[in-house]
Amino acid sequence: MENVRVRFAPSPTGALHIGGVRTALYNYLLAKKHGGTFILRIEDTDQTRYVPGAESYILEALAWCGLQPDEGPGIGGDYGPYRQSERKELYQKYTLQLIESGHAYYAFDTPEELDARREAEKEKGNHNFKYDGSVREEMNNSLSLSKEETQARLSSGEPYTIRLKVPRDEIVSVKDIVRGEVSFQSNELDDKILLKGDGMPTYHMANIVDDYLMKISHVIRGEEWLSSTAHHVLLYRSLGWEAQMPQFAHLPLILKPSGKGKLSKRDGAKLGIPVFPLDWEGDNPEDSFPGFREFGFDPRAVDNFLAFLGWNPGTEQEIFSLEELVEAFDLQKIGKAGAKFDFDKAKWYNQQYIMATDNKTLAATIRPLIEAKGHQPSDAYLERFCGMMKERVVFYPDFWENGYYFFEEAKEYDEKTLRKKWKPEFRAAFDELRQRLQGLSDYQEAAIKKEVEAFMADHEMKYGDVLPILRIALSGTTKGPSIFEMMELLGSEEVDRRLGKAYADFDTIKTS
Ligand code: GLU
C-alpha cells in the first residue's frame, strides 16, 4: 500500500473516551505498517460543544499511549492548519462551489419555523420530520424562492444556512473494508446543513473538505459514523472528488463488559473501572472520570488490550508490543461484531507487562509512587523490591499497597491468624530465634533459611508454626514474597527491630 495517510479526528468536546484511543491506535498502526503518515486533526467547528482543556487532554493521552502523530496542531506538516476552526475560509469556498454547481442551496428557515414545522408533523403522527427532497420545495430556501427574493434576503444580511441537495431515488453505496458493500436509499437522507448560520461548517462539510485536502487515503473510525458516510459519498461526488475518495473502515462498537449495549462513559463509574485513558476533571463530579493511567496501567498493556478490541491476528499470540502490532495489523482482520470491554482481560495484560519488565525500569516507574509516601529507597533496594513483588501486582500502585512494609512498619497485624498461631508461652522460643538471627554474620537468604530451620529442628517446630508468625511480625500479613529473601532485603537491624516490637504487640492481642 502506498501513500497511506490517515487521520484521527476527535472533537474537543470533553475527555477522549477509550474507544477514541482505539480509533487512534488503529489509524496509527495502519500508517506505521505502510510507512505512511498519522495525522491528528482537531474537529472544533461546533463552538457550542467546545470544552477548554480537551485538546491538550487528547495530546497527552496519545503521547501516553505512544501514538505520536506525524502531523497535527503544534506538530506541523504540509497540510495545516490542523484545527478546523482555523480553516473556515476553505469550507466557505467549497460550500459556495456546491451552490454554484447546484448541489447545495441557501436555506432561510429560522429555528422557530423549523420547530413549528416539526410540531405540526408530530400532530399528524410523523415524529421523524426530515428536511429532505420531499419537503424542500415547501420550505424557505433558494430552491423554493425566486432568484430575486433569494438575492434580496442574502443582501439584507438575513441569517441562512447552506444545505446539501440530496438527489431523489438513488441508491448510495459505499464499500467498507470491514462491512463490505453498504447501501443507503437517498430518499432516507436529509438535506444536511453544510454551513451554519455562524459561518462555521458542520462536521460533514469540514470533514470531507479536510480529508480531501489532506490527501487522506483511509478513513478509520467508529461504527457510529457509518450512517453519515452516505452523505459523505454524496459530498465527494458533488465536489467532483469521487476518484480521490478515501477507503472507509468502520470499527465495531465497544460493548459493556456484560456484552449488553454500548460502553458508555457512565459505565466506568457504575462498574468502578476506567473508560478513559487519563483522569479527567470535569465541572462537577458526574463529569469527572478516572483514567487507565492513574489506575496504574502500563500504556503498553492498554495498547495491546485496545488492539484486540475488534481486531485479532488470527493466531494464538496475545502479547504484542506496539512494534509487533504494527507488523501484524491488517484492516481485513477487523471484525464486524461488537467487542466486549473485558476489564479482567485488561488487568491480565497489565500483569503480563509488569511481570515482563526488568527491575530497573519498574523501579524507575514506581519511584515517584514510593517517594510520594515519604520514602527514598536506594536504586538497588527498589530494584530488588520490584523483582520480588512484580508477580504479585496487577497495577503499579499495588507495589505500594501490597508491599508498603518494605519501607515502613506494618500498619496492622493479621490478628485472625495470630490468634491461631501465637501463644504467649512461645515468647521465649521466638526471642531465641530473634537472637540467633541477629547473630548471623552472613545475612543472606540462604543463611537465614538455614538458621530458621536449625531453630525449628531444635524446638521440634514446623514451618507452619514459625513462618506465619515471622511474616506477621515483619509485614503484618501472611502473604508476600519469599520470607527469607524479604528478611535479607530488610536487613538484620530492621528485622530485629520489628521482631522486638511485634512480639511485645502480640502479647497484647488476646489469643484463644
Ligand atoms: N470529529 C469526529 C469525531 O469526533 C470525527 C469522525 C470521523 O473520523 O470522521 O469522532
Short mmCIF file of C-alpha atoms and ligand atoms in Angstrom, two decimals:
data_model
loop_
_atom_site.label_atom_id
_atom_site.label_comp_id
_atom_site.label_asym_id
_atom_site.label_seq_id
_atom_site.Cartn_x
_atom_site.Cartn_y
_atom_site.Cartn_z
CA MET A 1 0.00 0.00 0.00
CA GLU A 2 1.43 3.35 -0.94
CA ASN A 3 0.89 6.87 0.33
CA VAL A 4 -1.11 5.84 3.33
CA ARG A 5 -2.31 8.98 5.04
CA VAL A 6 -4.74 8.51 7.89
CA ARG A 7 -6.17 10.87 10.42
CA PHE A 8 -7.50 10.74 13.92
CA ALA A 9 -10.08 13.50 14.04
CA PRO A 10 -11.51 13.97 17.51
CA SER A 11 -13.79 16.80 18.53
CA PRO A 12 -12.55 18.57 21.67
CA THR A 13 -15.87 18.24 23.45
CA GLY A 14 -14.56 16.61 26.63
CA ALA A 15 -12.33 13.76 27.68
CA LEU A 16 -11.38 11.32 24.98
CA HIS A 17 -13.22 8.06 25.53
CA ILE A 18 -11.17 4.87 25.41
CA GLY A 19 -12.95 3.99 22.15
CA GLY A 20 -11.39 7.11 20.66
CA VAL A 21 -7.98 5.87 21.71
CA ARG A 22 -8.68 2.59 19.93
CA THR A 23 -9.56 4.55 16.77
CA ALA A 24 -6.31 6.49 17.07
CA LEU A 25 -4.39 3.26 17.62
CA TYR A 26 -5.80 1.54 14.52
CA ASN A 27 -5.04 4.60 12.41
CA TYR A 28 -1.53 4.72 13.82
CA LEU A 29 -0.96 1.02 13.17
CA LEU A 30 -2.04 1.24 9.55
CA ALA A 31 0.12 4.30 8.94
CA LYS A 32 3.21 2.78 10.51
CA LYS A 33 2.73 -0.56 8.83
CA HIS A 34 2.85 1.06 5.41
CA GLY A 35 5.39 3.77 6.08
CA GLY A 36 2.55 6.27 5.92
CA THR A 37 1.50 9.33 7.87
CA PHE A 38 -0.61 9.54 11.00
CA ILE A 39 -2.36 12.88 11.26
CA LEU A 40 -4.13 14.47 14.19
CA ARG A 41 -6.91 16.84 13.19
CA ILE A 42 -8.92 18.71 15.75
CA GLU A 43 -12.56 19.00 14.66
CA ASP A 44 -13.58 22.01 16.67
CA THR A 45 -16.21 23.65 14.48
CA ASP A 46 -19.00 23.18 16.98
CA GLN A 47 -18.33 26.14 19.23
CA THR A 48 -21.24 25.30 21.50
CA ARG A 49 -19.70 21.97 22.47
CA TYR A 50 -16.12 23.17 22.76
CA VAL A 51 -14.53 22.26 26.09
CA PRO A 52 -11.32 24.00 27.11
CA GLY A 53 -8.62 21.53 28.04
CA ALA A 54 -9.98 18.79 25.81
CA GLU A 55 -7.38 19.30 23.10
CA SER A 56 -4.46 19.11 25.50
CA TYR A 57 -6.07 16.05 27.07
CA ILE A 58 -6.15 14.39 23.63
CA LEU A 59 -2.50 15.20 23.00
CA GLU A 60 -1.49 13.93 26.41
CA ALA A 61 -3.48 10.73 26.02
CA LEU A 62 -1.92 10.00 22.62
CA ALA A 63 1.55 10.73 23.99
CA TRP A 64 0.96 8.44 26.96
CA CYS A 65 -0.09 5.63 24.62
CA GLY A 66 2.96 6.22 22.44
CA LEU A 67 0.85 7.23 19.44
CA GLN A 68 2.76 10.26 18.28
CA PRO A 69 1.12 12.00 15.28
CA ASP A 70 3.34 12.89 12.33
CA GLU A 71 1.26 15.96 11.50
CA GLY A 72 -1.08 17.94 13.66
CA PRO A 73 -1.63 21.08 15.70
CA GLY A 74 1.59 22.07 17.42
CA ILE A 75 3.43 19.42 15.38
CA GLY A 76 3.27 20.93 11.92
CA GLY A 77 3.03 19.37 8.49
CA ASP A 78 2.39 20.46 4.92
CA TYR A 79 -1.37 20.29 5.08
CA GLY A 80 -2.17 22.55 8.02
CA PRO A 81 -3.64 24.23 9.84
CA TYR A 82 -4.86 21.10 11.61
CA ARG A 83 -7.52 22.78 13.71
CA GLN A 84 -10.74 23.17 11.76
CA SER A 85 -11.59 26.47 13.40
CA GLU A 86 -8.54 27.85 11.61
CA ARG A 87 -9.72 26.65 8.20
CA LYS A 88 -13.04 28.46 7.95
CA GLU A 89 -12.41 30.13 4.60
CA LEU A 90 -11.72 26.81 2.93
CA TYR A 91 -15.08 25.39 3.90
CA GLN A 92 -16.86 28.52 2.77
CA LYS A 93 -15.12 28.37 -0.56
CA TYR A 94 -16.16 24.78 -1.24
CA THR A 95 -19.68 25.29 0.03
CA LEU A 96 -20.10 28.13 -2.45
CA GLN A 97 -18.74 25.86 -5.13
CA LEU A 98 -21.53 23.42 -4.29
CA ILE A 99 -24.13 26.17 -4.53
CA GLU A 100 -22.81 27.17 -7.92
CA SER A 101 -22.85 23.63 -9.23
CA GLY A 102 -26.43 23.17 -7.98
CA HIS A 103 -25.57 20.59 -5.30
CA ALA A 104 -26.38 22.82 -2.37
CA TYR A 105 -28.76 25.67 -1.62
CA TYR A 106 -29.38 28.53 0.78
CA ALA A 107 -31.98 27.87 3.44
CA PHE A 108 -33.55 30.75 5.38
CA ASP A 109 -35.82 28.79 7.69
CA THR A 110 -35.41 30.09 11.21
CA PRO A 111 -35.03 27.68 14.14
CA GLU A 112 -38.55 28.74 15.25
CA GLU A 113 -40.05 27.93 11.87
CA LEU A 114 -38.34 24.55 11.86
CA ASP A 115 -39.61 23.80 15.37
CA ALA A 116 -43.13 24.78 14.39
CA ARG A 117 -42.98 22.52 11.37
CA ARG A 118 -41.65 19.65 13.43
CA GLU A 119 -44.50 20.12 15.93
CA ALA A 120 -47.09 20.23 13.17
CA GLU A 121 -45.70 16.99 11.74
CA LYS A 122 -45.83 15.37 15.16
CA GLU A 123 -49.51 16.22 15.42
CA LYS A 124 -50.03 14.44 12.14
CA GLY A 125 -48.27 11.42 13.64
CA ASN A 126 -44.92 11.92 11.94
CA HIS A 127 -42.35 12.01 14.71
CA ASN A 128 -39.43 11.96 12.41
CA PHE A 129 -39.58 15.13 10.38
CA LYS A 130 -36.73 15.42 7.93
CA TYR A 131 -35.71 18.41 5.87
CA ASP A 132 -35.34 16.48 2.65
CA GLY A 133 -36.26 16.27 -1.01
CA SER A 134 -39.89 15.53 -0.19
CA VAL A 135 -40.41 18.85 1.60
CA ARG A 136 -37.67 21.14 0.40
CA GLU A 137 -39.97 22.91 -2.09
CA GLU A 138 -42.28 23.86 0.80
CA MET A 139 -39.51 25.42 2.84
CA ASN A 140 -37.82 28.80 2.73
CA ASN A 141 -34.84 28.29 0.54
CA SER A 142 -33.17 29.28 -2.68
CA LEU A 143 -34.89 26.42 -4.46
CA SER A 144 -38.40 27.43 -3.48
CA LEU A 145 -37.93 31.22 -3.57
CA SER A 146 -37.33 33.24 -6.69
CA LYS A 147 -33.83 34.27 -7.63
CA GLU A 148 -34.63 37.90 -6.77
CA GLU A 149 -36.12 37.03 -3.41
CA THR A 150 -33.11 34.87 -2.56
CA GLN A 151 -30.76 37.63 -3.59
CA ALA A 152 -32.70 40.19 -1.56
CA ARG A 153 -32.58 38.01 1.53
CA LEU A 154 -28.89 37.36 1.15
CA SER A 155 -28.07 41.04 0.74
CA SER A 156 -30.27 42.05 3.66
CA GLY A 157 -27.95 40.11 5.95
CA GLU A 158 -30.68 37.68 6.96
CA PRO A 159 -29.09 34.60 8.57
CA TYR A 160 -29.02 31.48 6.46
CA THR A 161 -27.61 28.02 6.33
CA ILE A 162 -26.40 26.10 3.32
CA ARG A 163 -27.82 22.63 2.77
CA LEU A 164 -26.82 19.71 0.62
CA LYS A 165 -29.34 18.91 -2.10
CA VAL A 166 -29.61 15.16 -1.76
CA PRO A 167 -30.70 13.55 -5.03
CA ARG A 168 -34.01 11.63 -5.06
CA ASP A 169 -34.48 7.94 -5.73
CA GLU A 170 -30.92 6.82 -5.73
CA ILE A 171 -29.05 4.06 -4.04
CA VAL A 172 -25.89 5.45 -2.47
CA SER A 173 -23.35 2.69 -1.96
CA VAL A 174 -20.04 2.59 -0.25
CA LYS A 175 -17.54 -0.21 0.05
CA ASP A 176 -16.49 -0.52 3.63
CA ILE A 177 -13.38 -2.58 4.37
CA VAL A 178 -14.99 -4.05 7.49
CA ARG A 179 -18.59 -4.37 6.37
CA GLY A 180 -18.37 -4.84 2.65
CA GLU A 181 -20.88 -3.02 0.46
CA VAL A 182 -23.22 -0.79 2.44
CA SER A 183 -26.13 0.85 0.64
CA PHE A 184 -28.44 3.70 1.55
CA GLN A 185 -31.63 4.81 -0.16
CA SER A 186 -31.20 8.52 -0.87
CA ASN A 187 -34.83 9.28 -0.01
CA GLU A 188 -33.98 8.35 3.57
CA LEU A 189 -31.30 11.00 3.74
CA ASP A 190 -31.99 14.54 4.87
CA ASP A 191 -30.58 17.65 3.24
CA LYS A 192 -27.77 18.05 5.75
CA ILE A 193 -26.67 21.50 6.75
CA LEU A 194 -23.17 22.11 5.43
CA LEU A 195 -22.62 25.66 6.60
CA LYS A 196 -24.27 27.01 9.72
CA GLY A 197 -25.69 30.42 10.47
CA ASP A 198 -22.48 31.43 12.23
CA GLY A 199 -20.48 30.78 9.08
CA MET A 200 -18.97 27.64 10.54
CA PRO A 201 -19.16 24.37 8.63
CA THR A 202 -20.84 21.32 10.08
CA TYR A 203 -18.89 18.18 10.79
CA HIS A 204 -19.85 16.67 7.41
CA MET A 205 -18.61 19.52 5.27
CA ALA A 206 -15.43 20.19 7.18
CA ASN A 207 -14.59 16.51 7.44
CA ILE A 208 -14.88 15.91 3.70
CA VAL A 209 -13.03 19.05 2.65
CA ASP A 210 -10.20 18.23 5.02
CA ASP A 211 -9.97 14.56 4.14
CA TYR A 212 -9.68 15.62 0.52
CA LEU A 213 -7.20 18.46 1.03
CA MET A 214 -5.12 16.43 3.46
CA LYS A 215 -4.99 13.57 0.93
CA ILE A 216 -6.42 11.06 3.36
CA SER A 217 -6.23 7.53 1.95
CA HIS A 218 -8.24 5.66 4.61
CA VAL A 219 -10.93 6.79 6.99
CA ILE A 220 -10.85 4.52 10.03
CA ARG A 221 -13.45 5.49 12.60
CA GLY A 222 -16.15 4.19 14.90
CA GLU A 223 -19.27 2.49 13.61
CA GLU A 224 -21.42 5.38 14.79
CA TRP A 225 -20.22 7.31 11.74
CA LEU A 226 -21.29 4.69 9.23
CA SER A 227 -24.68 6.30 8.65
CA SER A 228 -23.03 9.64 7.88
CA THR A 229 -20.98 8.02 5.17
CA ALA A 230 -23.86 8.18 2.69
CA HIS A 231 -23.78 11.97 2.92
CA HIS A 232 -20.03 11.91 2.66
CA VAL A 233 -20.12 9.90 -0.54
CA LEU A 234 -22.62 12.38 -1.97
CA LEU A 235 -20.37 15.24 -0.99
CA TYR A 236 -17.34 13.69 -2.69
CA ARG A 237 -19.41 13.18 -5.77
CA SER A 238 -20.89 16.67 -5.75
CA LEU A 239 -17.49 18.26 -5.34
CA GLY A 240 -16.09 16.21 -8.20
CA TRP A 241 -13.70 14.36 -5.90
CA GLU A 242 -15.07 10.86 -6.19
CA ALA A 243 -11.84 9.50 -7.65
CA GLN A 244 -9.97 10.75 -4.58
CA MET A 245 -12.45 9.37 -2.09
CA PRO A 246 -10.66 7.56 0.74
CA GLN A 247 -11.39 3.96 1.64
CA PHE A 248 -13.60 3.51 4.67
CA ALA A 249 -13.24 1.14 7.60
CA HIS A 250 -15.85 1.44 10.35
CA LEU A 251 -14.74 -0.14 13.60
CA PRO A 252 -17.11 -2.31 15.63
CA LEU A 253 -18.78 -0.94 18.72
CA ILE A 254 -17.17 -1.40 22.10
CA LEU A 255 -19.71 -3.10 24.32
CA LYS A 256 -20.23 -3.06 28.07
CA PRO A 257 -18.42 -5.85 29.94
CA SER A 258 -21.76 -7.69 30.09
CA GLY A 259 -21.95 -7.55 26.32
CA LYS A 260 -25.30 -5.79 26.58
CA GLY A 261 -25.22 -2.42 24.88
CA LYS A 262 -22.60 0.11 24.05
CA LEU A 263 -19.94 1.01 26.63
CA SER A 264 -20.75 4.48 27.87
CA LYS A 265 -18.77 6.97 29.85
CA ARG A 266 -21.11 6.41 32.79
CA ASP A 267 -20.32 2.69 32.87
CA GLY A 268 -16.93 3.49 34.34
CA ALA A 269 -18.44 4.99 37.48
CA LYS A 270 -21.09 2.29 37.68
CA LEU A 271 -18.59 -0.56 37.46
CA GLY A 272 -15.67 1.14 39.18
CA ILE A 273 -13.45 0.80 36.13
CA PRO A 274 -11.76 3.39 33.93
CA VAL A 275 -13.17 4.03 30.45
CA PHE A 276 -10.88 6.97 29.73
CA PRO A 277 -7.14 6.94 29.18
CA LEU A 278 -6.31 9.64 31.75
CA ASP A 279 -8.10 11.19 34.70
CA TRP A 280 -10.49 13.92 33.63
CA GLU A 281 -11.59 16.64 35.96
CA GLY A 282 -14.99 17.93 34.79
CA ASP A 283 -17.01 20.81 36.18
CA ASN A 284 -18.85 18.51 38.54
CA PRO A 285 -18.33 15.03 39.99
CA GLU A 286 -20.58 13.34 37.40
CA ASP A 287 -18.35 14.70 34.67
CA SER A 288 -15.10 13.63 36.27
CA PHE A 289 -13.64 10.29 35.29
CA PRO A 290 -10.75 8.08 36.39
CA GLY A 291 -8.14 7.15 33.79
CA PHE A 292 -6.24 4.00 32.93
CA ARG A 293 -3.02 5.84 33.66
CA GLU A 294 -3.98 6.84 37.19
CA PHE A 295 -5.46 3.40 37.81
CA GLY A 296 -1.91 2.15 37.41
CA PHE A 297 -1.92 0.71 33.92
CA ASP A 298 1.13 0.42 31.77
CA PRO A 299 0.40 2.11 28.43
CA ARG A 300 1.83 -0.89 26.57
CA ALA A 301 -0.81 -3.07 28.16
CA VAL A 302 -3.50 -0.55 27.22
CA ASP A 303 -2.40 -0.53 23.58
CA ASN A 304 -2.28 -4.30 23.49
CA PHE A 305 -5.71 -4.60 25.10
CA LEU A 306 -7.27 -1.98 22.81
CA ALA A 307 -5.74 -3.54 19.70
CA PHE A 308 -7.68 -6.71 20.46
CA LEU A 309 -10.99 -4.87 20.88
CA GLY A 310 -12.21 -5.54 17.38
CA TRP A 311 -9.12 -6.98 15.75
CA ASN A 312 -7.13 -10.13 16.16
CA PRO A 313 -4.19 -11.57 14.30
CA GLY A 314 -5.87 -14.92 13.72
CA THR A 315 -3.23 -16.72 15.77
CA GLU A 316 -2.92 -17.70 19.42
CA GLN A 317 -0.47 -14.92 20.22
CA GLU A 318 -1.91 -12.34 22.60
CA ILE A 319 1.06 -10.30 23.73
CA PHE A 320 2.15 -7.79 21.13
CA SER A 321 4.42 -4.83 21.57
CA LEU A 322 3.43 -1.74 19.60
CA GLU A 323 6.07 -2.65 17.00
CA GLU A 324 4.68 -6.16 16.73
CA LEU A 325 1.17 -4.77 16.37
CA VAL A 326 2.37 -2.56 13.53
CA GLU A 327 3.80 -5.63 11.89
CA ALA A 328 0.72 -7.81 12.35
CA PHE A 329 -2.05 -5.26 11.88
CA ASP A 330 -4.38 -5.79 8.96
CA LEU A 331 -7.62 -3.90 8.27
CA GLN A 332 -9.05 -7.07 6.75
CA LYS A 333 -8.89 -8.78 10.14
CA ILE A 334 -11.13 -6.26 11.89
CA GLY A 335 -14.36 -7.89 12.96
CA LYS A 336 -17.91 -6.63 12.50
CA ALA A 337 -19.25 -7.85 15.82
CA GLY A 338 -19.20 -5.57 18.84
CA ALA A 339 -16.19 -6.10 21.09
CA LYS A 340 -16.78 -6.64 24.79
CA PHE A 341 -14.84 -4.35 27.10
CA ASP A 342 -13.47 -7.12 29.28
CA PHE A 343 -11.76 -5.35 32.15
CA ASP A 344 -10.36 -8.58 33.56
CA LYS A 345 -8.55 -9.03 30.29
CA ALA A 346 -7.12 -5.51 30.59
CA LYS A 347 -5.87 -6.44 34.06
CA TRP A 348 -4.36 -9.64 32.75
CA TYR A 349 -2.48 -7.70 30.09
CA ASN A 350 -1.19 -5.30 32.69
CA GLN A 351 0.09 -8.13 34.85
CA GLN A 352 1.82 -9.70 31.88
CA TYR A 353 3.55 -6.45 31.03
CA ILE A 354 4.63 -5.71 34.58
CA MET A 355 6.00 -9.22 35.03
CA ALA A 356 7.95 -8.99 31.80
CA THR A 357 9.53 -5.64 32.65
CA ASP A 358 13.08 -5.54 34.00
CA ASN A 359 13.51 -4.44 37.61
CA LYS A 360 15.42 -1.31 36.78
CA THR A 361 12.63 0.02 34.57
CA LEU A 362 10.00 -0.94 37.12
CA ALA A 363 11.93 0.80 39.87
CA ALA A 364 12.10 3.99 37.84
CA THR A 365 8.37 3.78 37.15
CA ILE A 366 7.29 3.28 40.73
CA ARG A 367 9.86 5.54 42.39
CA PRO A 368 7.50 8.56 42.31
CA LEU A 369 4.77 6.47 43.96
CA ILE A 370 7.10 5.42 46.76
CA GLU A 371 8.54 8.89 47.19
CA ALA A 372 5.06 10.34 47.40
CA LYS A 373 4.69 8.18 50.53
CA GLY A 374 7.76 9.82 52.03
CA HIS A 375 10.40 7.17 51.31
CA GLN A 376 13.68 7.47 49.40
CA PRO A 377 14.97 3.95 48.92
CA SER A 378 18.24 3.37 47.07
CA ASP A 379 18.02 2.17 43.47
CA ALA A 380 19.41 -1.21 44.45
CA TYR A 381 16.80 -1.64 47.20
CA LEU A 382 13.94 -0.59 44.96
CA GLU A 383 15.04 -2.81 42.10
CA ARG A 384 15.27 -5.82 44.35
CA PHE A 385 11.87 -4.98 45.79
CA CYS A 386 10.40 -4.80 42.28
CA GLY A 387 11.86 -8.16 41.43
CA MET A 388 10.25 -9.71 44.49
CA MET A 389 6.87 -8.06 44.02
CA LYS A 390 6.29 -7.96 40.30
CA GLU A 391 4.45 -11.25 40.15
CA ARG A 392 2.16 -10.10 42.94
CA VAL A 393 0.69 -6.95 41.46
CA VAL A 394 -1.88 -6.03 38.84
CA PHE A 395 -1.46 -2.24 38.81
CA TYR A 396 1.53 -0.06 39.58
CA PRO A 397 0.06 1.31 42.84
CA ASP A 398 -0.19 -2.31 44.04
CA PHE A 399 3.56 -2.26 44.57
CA TRP A 400 2.88 0.08 47.46
CA GLU A 401 -0.44 -1.39 48.53
CA ASN A 402 0.89 -4.94 48.68
CA GLY A 403 4.47 -4.19 49.69
CA TYR A 404 4.49 -0.99 51.74
CA TYR A 405 6.05 -2.91 54.64
CA PHE A 406 9.33 -2.95 52.75
CA PHE A 407 9.51 0.76 53.50
CA GLU A 408 7.79 1.14 56.84
CA GLU A 409 6.40 -0.91 59.70
CA ALA A 410 3.23 -2.89 59.26
CA LYS A 411 0.16 -0.79 59.99
CA GLU A 412 -1.71 -3.71 61.47
CA TYR A 413 -1.29 -7.39 62.14
CA ASP A 414 -3.36 -10.21 60.72
CA GLU A 415 -4.98 -10.88 64.08
CA LYS A 416 -7.11 -13.73 62.89
CA THR A 417 -4.06 -15.81 62.01
CA LEU A 418 -2.21 -14.65 65.12
CA ARG A 419 -4.97 -15.91 67.35
CA LYS A 420 -4.50 -19.32 65.83
CA LYS A 421 -0.73 -19.34 65.74
CA TRP A 422 0.64 -17.26 68.63
CA LYS A 423 0.71 -18.24 72.26
CA PRO A 424 2.34 -16.11 74.95
CA GLU A 425 4.35 -19.13 76.02
CA PHE A 426 6.08 -19.11 72.61
CA ARG A 427 7.74 -15.90 73.53
CA ALA A 428 10.91 -17.42 74.93
CA ALA A 429 11.50 -19.54 71.83
CA PHE A 430 10.85 -16.64 69.48
CA ASP A 431 13.17 -14.44 71.49
CA GLU A 432 15.82 -17.07 70.99
CA LEU A 433 15.13 -17.10 67.24
CA ARG A 434 15.50 -13.35 67.20
CA GLN A 435 18.87 -13.62 68.87
CA ARG A 436 20.08 -16.38 66.61
CA LEU A 437 19.16 -14.34 63.56
CA GLN A 438 20.84 -11.29 64.96
CA GLY A 439 23.98 -13.32 65.47
CA LEU A 440 24.22 -14.27 61.80
CA SER A 441 27.33 -12.88 60.18
CA ASP A 442 26.11 -13.63 56.68
CA TYR A 443 22.66 -12.08 56.47
CA GLN A 444 21.69 -13.67 53.16
CA GLU A 445 18.58 -15.52 52.15
CA ALA A 446 20.20 -18.98 52.26
CA ALA A 447 21.90 -18.44 55.62
CA ILE A 448 18.73 -17.03 57.15
CA LYS A 449 16.76 -20.00 55.95
CA LYS A 450 19.34 -22.39 57.36
CA GLU A 451 19.25 -20.72 60.75
CA VAL A 452 15.46 -20.70 60.91
CA GLU A 453 15.41 -24.38 60.01
CA ALA A 454 18.01 -25.20 62.65
CA PHE A 455 15.92 -23.36 65.20
CA MET A 456 12.83 -25.31 64.10
CA ALA A 457 14.68 -28.61 64.48
CA ASP A 458 15.87 -27.70 67.97
CA HIS A 459 12.34 -26.89 69.06
CA GLU A 460 10.59 -29.58 67.06
CA MET A 461 8.58 -26.97 65.26
CA LYS A 462 7.26 -26.99 61.74
CA TYR A 463 7.28 -24.28 59.06
CA GLY A 464 3.62 -23.68 59.80
CA ASP A 465 4.44 -22.89 63.43
CA VAL A 466 7.16 -20.41 62.68
CA LEU A 467 6.82 -18.74 59.32
CA PRO A 468 3.36 -17.21 59.72
CA ILE A 469 4.44 -15.60 62.96
CA LEU A 470 7.65 -14.28 61.48
CA ARG A 471 5.79 -12.97 58.49
CA ILE A 472 3.13 -11.22 60.51
CA ALA A 473 5.78 -9.75 62.77
CA LEU A 474 7.66 -8.33 59.80
CA SER A 475 4.89 -7.41 57.40
CA GLY A 476 1.58 -7.64 59.21
CA THR A 477 0.31 -10.23 56.75
CA THR A 478 0.88 -13.83 55.80
CA LYS A 479 1.00 -13.03 52.11
CA GLY A 480 4.07 -11.89 50.28
CA PRO A 481 7.25 -12.92 48.54
CA SER A 482 9.77 -15.39 49.98
CA ILE A 483 10.18 -14.54 53.64
CA PHE A 484 13.90 -15.25 53.70
CA GLU A 485 14.54 -13.00 50.75
CA MET A 486 12.36 -10.38 52.33
CA MET A 487 14.42 -10.57 55.54
CA GLU A 488 17.63 -10.23 53.60
CA LEU A 489 16.34 -7.11 51.88
CA LEU A 490 15.00 -5.56 55.09
CA GLY A 491 18.38 -6.21 56.69
CA SER A 492 19.24 -7.65 60.10
CA GLU A 493 18.80 -4.43 62.05
CA GLU A 494 15.34 -3.71 60.72
CA VAL A 495 14.27 -7.34 61.14
CA ASP A 496 15.49 -7.31 64.72
CA ARG A 497 13.76 -4.05 65.50
CA ARG A 498 10.46 -5.22 64.01
CA LEU A 499 10.57 -8.60 65.75
CA GLY A 500 11.18 -6.89 69.09
CA LYS A 501 8.26 -4.57 68.61
CA ALA A 502 5.94 -7.22 67.20
CA TYR A 503 6.48 -9.72 69.99
CA ALA A 504 5.52 -7.07 72.51
CA ASP A 505 2.49 -6.14 70.44
CA PHE A 506 1.47 -9.77 70.07
CA ASP A 507 1.31 -10.16 73.83
CA THR A 508 -1.40 -7.53 73.94
CA ILE A 509 -3.51 -9.37 71.38
CA LYS A 510 -5.97 -11.67 73.03
CA THR A 511 -5.23 -15.15 71.84
CA SER A 512 -7.53 -18.03 72.30
N1 GLU B 1 -14.96 14.56 14.76
C1 GLU B 1 -15.46 13.24 14.61
C2 GLU B 1 -15.38 12.57 15.97
O1 GLU B 1 -15.46 13.25 16.92
C3 GLU B 1 -14.68 12.51 13.56
C4 GLU B 1 -15.35 11.32 12.96
C5 GLU B 1 -14.57 10.90 11.77
O2 GLU B 1 -13.50 10.31 11.97
O3 GLU B 1 -14.97 11.18 10.65
O4 GLU B 1 -15.22 11.40 16.14
#
